[in-house]
XYZ file of C-alpha atoms in Angstrom:
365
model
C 46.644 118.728 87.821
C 50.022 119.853 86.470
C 50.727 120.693 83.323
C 50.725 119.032 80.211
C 53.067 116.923 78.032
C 51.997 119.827 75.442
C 52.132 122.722 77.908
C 55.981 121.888 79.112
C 57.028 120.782 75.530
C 55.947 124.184 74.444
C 56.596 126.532 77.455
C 56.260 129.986 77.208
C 59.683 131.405 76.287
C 58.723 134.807 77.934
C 57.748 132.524 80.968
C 60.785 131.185 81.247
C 63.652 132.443 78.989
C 66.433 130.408 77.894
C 64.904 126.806 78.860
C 66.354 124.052 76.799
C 64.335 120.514 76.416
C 66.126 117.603 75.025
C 64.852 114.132 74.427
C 66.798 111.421 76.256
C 68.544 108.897 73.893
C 71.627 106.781 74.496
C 73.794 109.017 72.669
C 72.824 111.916 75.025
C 73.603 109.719 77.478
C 76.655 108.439 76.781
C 77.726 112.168 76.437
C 76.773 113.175 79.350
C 78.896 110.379 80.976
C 81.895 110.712 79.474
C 81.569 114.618 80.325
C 80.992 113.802 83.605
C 83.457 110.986 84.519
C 84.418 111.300 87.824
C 87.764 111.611 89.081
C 89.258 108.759 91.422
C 92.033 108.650 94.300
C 93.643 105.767 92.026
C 94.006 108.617 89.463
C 95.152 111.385 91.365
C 97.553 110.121 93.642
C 100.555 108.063 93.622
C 101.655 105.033 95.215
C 103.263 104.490 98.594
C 106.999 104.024 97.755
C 109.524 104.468 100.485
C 106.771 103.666 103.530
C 104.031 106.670 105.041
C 106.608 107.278 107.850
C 109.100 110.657 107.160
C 110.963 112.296 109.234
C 109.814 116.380 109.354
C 110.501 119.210 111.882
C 109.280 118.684 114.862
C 110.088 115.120 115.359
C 112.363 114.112 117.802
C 115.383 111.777 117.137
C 117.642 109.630 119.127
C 120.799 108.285 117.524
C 123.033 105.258 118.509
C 126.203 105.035 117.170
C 128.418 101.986 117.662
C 132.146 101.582 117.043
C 134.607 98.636 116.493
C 137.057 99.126 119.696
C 139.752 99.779 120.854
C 140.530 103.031 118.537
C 136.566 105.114 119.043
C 135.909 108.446 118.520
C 133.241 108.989 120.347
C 134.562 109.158 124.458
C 133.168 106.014 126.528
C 132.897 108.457 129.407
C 129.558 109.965 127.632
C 128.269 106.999 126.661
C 124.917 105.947 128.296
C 124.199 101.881 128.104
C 121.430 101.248 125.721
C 118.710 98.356 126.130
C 119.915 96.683 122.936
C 123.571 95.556 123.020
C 125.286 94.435 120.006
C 126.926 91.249 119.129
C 130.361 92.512 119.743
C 129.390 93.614 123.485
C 130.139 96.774 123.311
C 127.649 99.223 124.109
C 126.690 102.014 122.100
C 126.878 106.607 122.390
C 123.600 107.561 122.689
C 123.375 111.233 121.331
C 120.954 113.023 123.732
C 117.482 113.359 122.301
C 116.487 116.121 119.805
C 113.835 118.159 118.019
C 113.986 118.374 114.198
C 114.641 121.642 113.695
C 112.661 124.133 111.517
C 114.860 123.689 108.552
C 114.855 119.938 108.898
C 117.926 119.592 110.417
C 119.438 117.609 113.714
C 122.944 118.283 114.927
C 125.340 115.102 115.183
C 129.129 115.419 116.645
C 131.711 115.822 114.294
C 129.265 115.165 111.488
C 127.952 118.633 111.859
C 124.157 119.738 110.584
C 122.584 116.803 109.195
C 119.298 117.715 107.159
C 116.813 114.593 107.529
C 113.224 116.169 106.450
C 111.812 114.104 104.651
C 113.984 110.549 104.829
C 113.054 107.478 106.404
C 114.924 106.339 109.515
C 117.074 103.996 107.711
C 117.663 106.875 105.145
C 119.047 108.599 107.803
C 120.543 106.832 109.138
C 122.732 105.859 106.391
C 123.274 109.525 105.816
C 124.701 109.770 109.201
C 127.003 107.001 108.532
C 128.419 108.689 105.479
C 129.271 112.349 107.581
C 131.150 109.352 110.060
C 133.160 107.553 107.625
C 136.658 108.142 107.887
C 136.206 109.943 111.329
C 134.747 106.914 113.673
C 136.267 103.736 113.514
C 133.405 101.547 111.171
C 130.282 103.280 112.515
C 127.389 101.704 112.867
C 124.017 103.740 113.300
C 120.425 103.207 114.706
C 118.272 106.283 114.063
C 115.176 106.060 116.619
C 111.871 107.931 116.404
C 110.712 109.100 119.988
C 107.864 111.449 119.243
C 106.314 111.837 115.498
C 104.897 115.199 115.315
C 105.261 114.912 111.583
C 104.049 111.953 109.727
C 100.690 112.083 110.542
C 97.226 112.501 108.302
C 93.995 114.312 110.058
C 90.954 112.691 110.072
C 87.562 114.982 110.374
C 84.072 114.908 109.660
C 81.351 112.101 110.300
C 83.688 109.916 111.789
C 83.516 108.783 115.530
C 86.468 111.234 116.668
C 88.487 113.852 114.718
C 92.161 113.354 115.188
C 96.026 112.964 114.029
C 96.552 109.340 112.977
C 100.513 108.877 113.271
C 101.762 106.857 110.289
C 104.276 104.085 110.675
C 106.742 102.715 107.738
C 104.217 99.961 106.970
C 102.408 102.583 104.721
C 98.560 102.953 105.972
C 95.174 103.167 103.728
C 92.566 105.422 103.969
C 89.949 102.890 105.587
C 93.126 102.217 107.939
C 93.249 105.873 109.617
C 89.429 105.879 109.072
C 89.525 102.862 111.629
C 91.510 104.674 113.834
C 89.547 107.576 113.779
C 86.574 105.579 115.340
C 84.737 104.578 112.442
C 82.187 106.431 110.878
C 78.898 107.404 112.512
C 76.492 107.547 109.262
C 75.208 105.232 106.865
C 78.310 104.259 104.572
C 76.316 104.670 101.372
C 75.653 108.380 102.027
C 79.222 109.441 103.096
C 81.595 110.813 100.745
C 85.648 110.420 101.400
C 87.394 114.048 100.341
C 91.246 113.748 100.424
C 93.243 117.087 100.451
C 97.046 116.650 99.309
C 98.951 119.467 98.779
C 96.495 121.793 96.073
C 94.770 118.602 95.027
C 90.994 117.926 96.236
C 89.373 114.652 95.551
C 86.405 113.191 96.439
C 85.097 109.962 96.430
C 81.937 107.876 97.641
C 82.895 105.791 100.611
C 81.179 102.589 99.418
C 83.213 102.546 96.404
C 86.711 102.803 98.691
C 85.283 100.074 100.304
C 84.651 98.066 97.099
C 87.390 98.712 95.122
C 90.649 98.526 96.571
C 92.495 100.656 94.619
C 90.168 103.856 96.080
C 91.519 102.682 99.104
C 94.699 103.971 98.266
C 98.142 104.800 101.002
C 97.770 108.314 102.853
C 100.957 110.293 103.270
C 102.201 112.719 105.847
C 100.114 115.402 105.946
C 96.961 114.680 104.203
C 93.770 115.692 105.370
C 90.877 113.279 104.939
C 87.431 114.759 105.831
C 83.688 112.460 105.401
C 81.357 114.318 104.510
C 77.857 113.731 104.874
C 75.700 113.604 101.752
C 72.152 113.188 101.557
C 71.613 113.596 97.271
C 67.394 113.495 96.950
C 65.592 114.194 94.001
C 61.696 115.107 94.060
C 59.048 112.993 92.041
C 55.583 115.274 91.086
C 52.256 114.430 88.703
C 51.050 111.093 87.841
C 53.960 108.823 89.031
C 52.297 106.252 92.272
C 54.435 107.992 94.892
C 54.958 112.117 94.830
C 57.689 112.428 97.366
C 61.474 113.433 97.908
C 63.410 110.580 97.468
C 66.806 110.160 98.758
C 69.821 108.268 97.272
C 73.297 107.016 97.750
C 76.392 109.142 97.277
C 77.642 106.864 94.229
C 74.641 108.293 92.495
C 71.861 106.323 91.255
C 70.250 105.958 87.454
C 66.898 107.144 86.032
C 65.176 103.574 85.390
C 65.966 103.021 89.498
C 64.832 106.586 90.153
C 61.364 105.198 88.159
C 61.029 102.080 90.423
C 61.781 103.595 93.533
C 59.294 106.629 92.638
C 57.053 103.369 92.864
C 56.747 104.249 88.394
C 54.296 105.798 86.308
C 50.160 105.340 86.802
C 48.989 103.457 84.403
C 45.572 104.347 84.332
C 46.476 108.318 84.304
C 50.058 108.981 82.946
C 51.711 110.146 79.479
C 54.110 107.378 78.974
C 55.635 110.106 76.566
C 55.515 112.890 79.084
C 57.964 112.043 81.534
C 60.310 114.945 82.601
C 63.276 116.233 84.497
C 63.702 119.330 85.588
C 67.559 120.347 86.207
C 70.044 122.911 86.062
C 73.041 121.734 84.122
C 76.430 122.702 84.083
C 77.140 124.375 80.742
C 79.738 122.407 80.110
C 77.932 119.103 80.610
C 75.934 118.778 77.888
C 75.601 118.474 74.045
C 73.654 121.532 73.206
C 71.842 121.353 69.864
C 72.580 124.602 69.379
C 73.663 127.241 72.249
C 72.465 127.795 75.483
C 70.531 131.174 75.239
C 70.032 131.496 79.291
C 72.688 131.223 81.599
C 72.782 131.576 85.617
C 75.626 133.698 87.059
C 76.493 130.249 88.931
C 77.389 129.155 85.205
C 74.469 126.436 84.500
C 71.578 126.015 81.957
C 67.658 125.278 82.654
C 66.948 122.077 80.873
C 63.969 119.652 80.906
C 65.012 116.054 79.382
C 62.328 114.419 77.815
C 61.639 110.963 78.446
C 59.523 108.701 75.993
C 58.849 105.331 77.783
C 56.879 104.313 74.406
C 60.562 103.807 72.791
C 62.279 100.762 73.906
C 65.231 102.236 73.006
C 64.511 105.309 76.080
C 64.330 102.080 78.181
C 67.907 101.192 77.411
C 69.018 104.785 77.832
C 67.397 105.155 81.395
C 69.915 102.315 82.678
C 72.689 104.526 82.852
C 71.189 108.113 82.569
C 72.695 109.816 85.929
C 70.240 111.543 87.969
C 71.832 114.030 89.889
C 70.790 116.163 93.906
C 67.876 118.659 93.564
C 66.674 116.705 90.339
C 62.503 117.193 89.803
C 60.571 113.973 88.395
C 57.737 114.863 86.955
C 54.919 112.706 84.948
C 52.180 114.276 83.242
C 48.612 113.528 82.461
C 47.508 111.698 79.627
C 45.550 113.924 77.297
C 42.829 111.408 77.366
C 42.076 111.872 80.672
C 41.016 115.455 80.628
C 38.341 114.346 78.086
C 37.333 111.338 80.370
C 36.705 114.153 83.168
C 35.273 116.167 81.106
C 32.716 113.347 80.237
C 31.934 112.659 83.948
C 31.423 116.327 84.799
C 28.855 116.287 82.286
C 27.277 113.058 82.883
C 27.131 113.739 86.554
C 25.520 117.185 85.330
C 22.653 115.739 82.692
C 21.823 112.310 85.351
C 19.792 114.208 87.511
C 17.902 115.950 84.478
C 17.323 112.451 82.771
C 16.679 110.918 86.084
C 13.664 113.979 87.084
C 12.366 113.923 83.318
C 11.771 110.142 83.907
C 10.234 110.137 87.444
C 8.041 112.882 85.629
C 6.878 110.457 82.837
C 5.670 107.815 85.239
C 3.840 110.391 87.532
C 1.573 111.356 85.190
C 1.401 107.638 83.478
């Protein structure tokens, strides 16, 4: 008993001011998809290049510096015997652990302040080597990590433990430090991956970085990846066979499978051409005929799109027509019906008269 095809086509503008209603084609459509297109990982972030592992303050360092004998610079008296000798036999200076500073620097003997923030091991290593040459007799240098404070991504959210995944050289993915974070602990299709680097946000369902390998793209020091929890519903009211809120996957679903899993329309009672959704639209997101009249101080437009499912041509549209969360589905009456109730009202009024009147009749027969 909700209103009409006629009654929402024709709403009262003092009712409700500023409501738009646009019919559903597929050039509304494919408008409102390429306004919409969604922004991917494989878009907004780069490549892996040098490995995920970076050296960063915090991080601390132990260096092993070998020299060709008998002229070394470095005293044998303060060397300490490493666990890997080198072919020549001789065994390396171990310079005593140390904490990347603040300013990304390490201190190495008569190379002075060596700034490493940011290099690989190797990197630094070779850096090293340069500060040496011409002081040590052909240095050779092994730059180890012994505690990475620094290259590591946090991992928060649905997943089966928040926590600091360290990142090693080999450069890791985001379903890698998702893995090491437990796993998630809801159902994949309603979790959404958000990656924060530096002042860019992205989000993206988790099904499709589990699809389509380039969404599973390499984290880098210091990224934060949260899973969020997402359970998008839309509402179906009127004549459709099930009136019920109806929830959906996180990659978003279109309005011909928002139809069939409303169980579609009642024959027997609906409007094919009064089908309806009710949603508040970004202003931005849509073709306006002409300008929006109405809009909410959280910048969005009421709109009702009108769906004809008469047209085979709606029918085409509907396969890719994006129904969004909070989105009302709602299928009127058919105009016949009223006068088919109408009918039965008054037939179920006059039978009893016509039924008495003849009883009456055969009485007195």
């Amino acid at each position: 008993a909700g209103p009409s095809r006629a009654a929402v086509v024709h709403a009262d503008p003092v009712k409700i001011p500023g409501l738009e209603i646009i019919d559903v084609t597929s050039d509304l459509t494919r408008d409102i998809l390429s306004r919409g297109k969604k922004q991917t990982f494989a878009s907004m972030f780069e490549d892996c290049r040098n490995g995920g592992q970076r050296i960063g303050p915090g991080d601390v360092l132990s260096i092993h510096i070998w020299e060709t004998p008998p002229a070394t610079l470095f005293a044998n008296a303060t060397q300490v015997v490493a666990s890997i000798q080198p072919q020549t036999g001789n065994s390396p200076t171990r310079i005593p652990e140390q904490q990347v500073s603040n300013d990304g620097t390490i201190t190495v003997p008569f190379a002075g302040s060596v700034r490493v923030a940011g290099l690989t091991l190797k990197q630094a290593g070779n850096l090293i080597h340069e500060r040496l040459k011409g002081k040590a007799n052909d240095p050779q240098i092994m730059v180890l990590l012994d505690k990475n404070v620094s290259s590591t991504v946090t991992v928060v959210g649905e997943v089966d433990h928040s926590c600091l995944v360290a990142l090693t050289p080999k450069c890791e993915r985001l379903l890698d430090v998702l893995a090491s974070a437990g796993g998630v602990k809801q159902q994949v299709g309603k979790l959404v991956v958000q990656l924060t680097r530096g002042d860019k946000v992205c989000a993206v369902p988790l099904d499709n970085v589990i699809r389509d390998r380039r969404e599973n793209i390499f984290v880098e020091p210091g990224d934060v990846v949260t899973v969020l929890y997402q359970p998008l519903s839309f509402t179906t009211l009127g004549v459709a066979n099930r009136n019920a809120e109806i929830e959906f996957e996180a990659k978003g679903i279109t309005l011909a499978q928002a139809l069939a899993r409303s169980g579609g329309v009642n024959d027997n009672v609906a409007d094919a051409q009064g089908v309806f959704i009710f949603r508040y639209e970004l202003v931005d997101a849509v073709p306006w005929p002409h300008k929006p009249t109405m809009i909410t101080p959280d910048n969005k437009v009421p709109v009702i799109y009108k769906i004809n499912l008469r047209d085979p041509a709606t029918l085409f549209a509907a396969q890719a027509f994006p129904i969004k969360d909070k989105d009302l589905l709602y299928v009127a009456t058919a105009p016949s019906v009223q006068l088919v109730k109408f009918l039965q009202i008054i037939a179920s009024m006059t039978n009893p008269i016509i039924s008495t009147t003849s009883n009456v009749k055969t009485i007195s027969q």
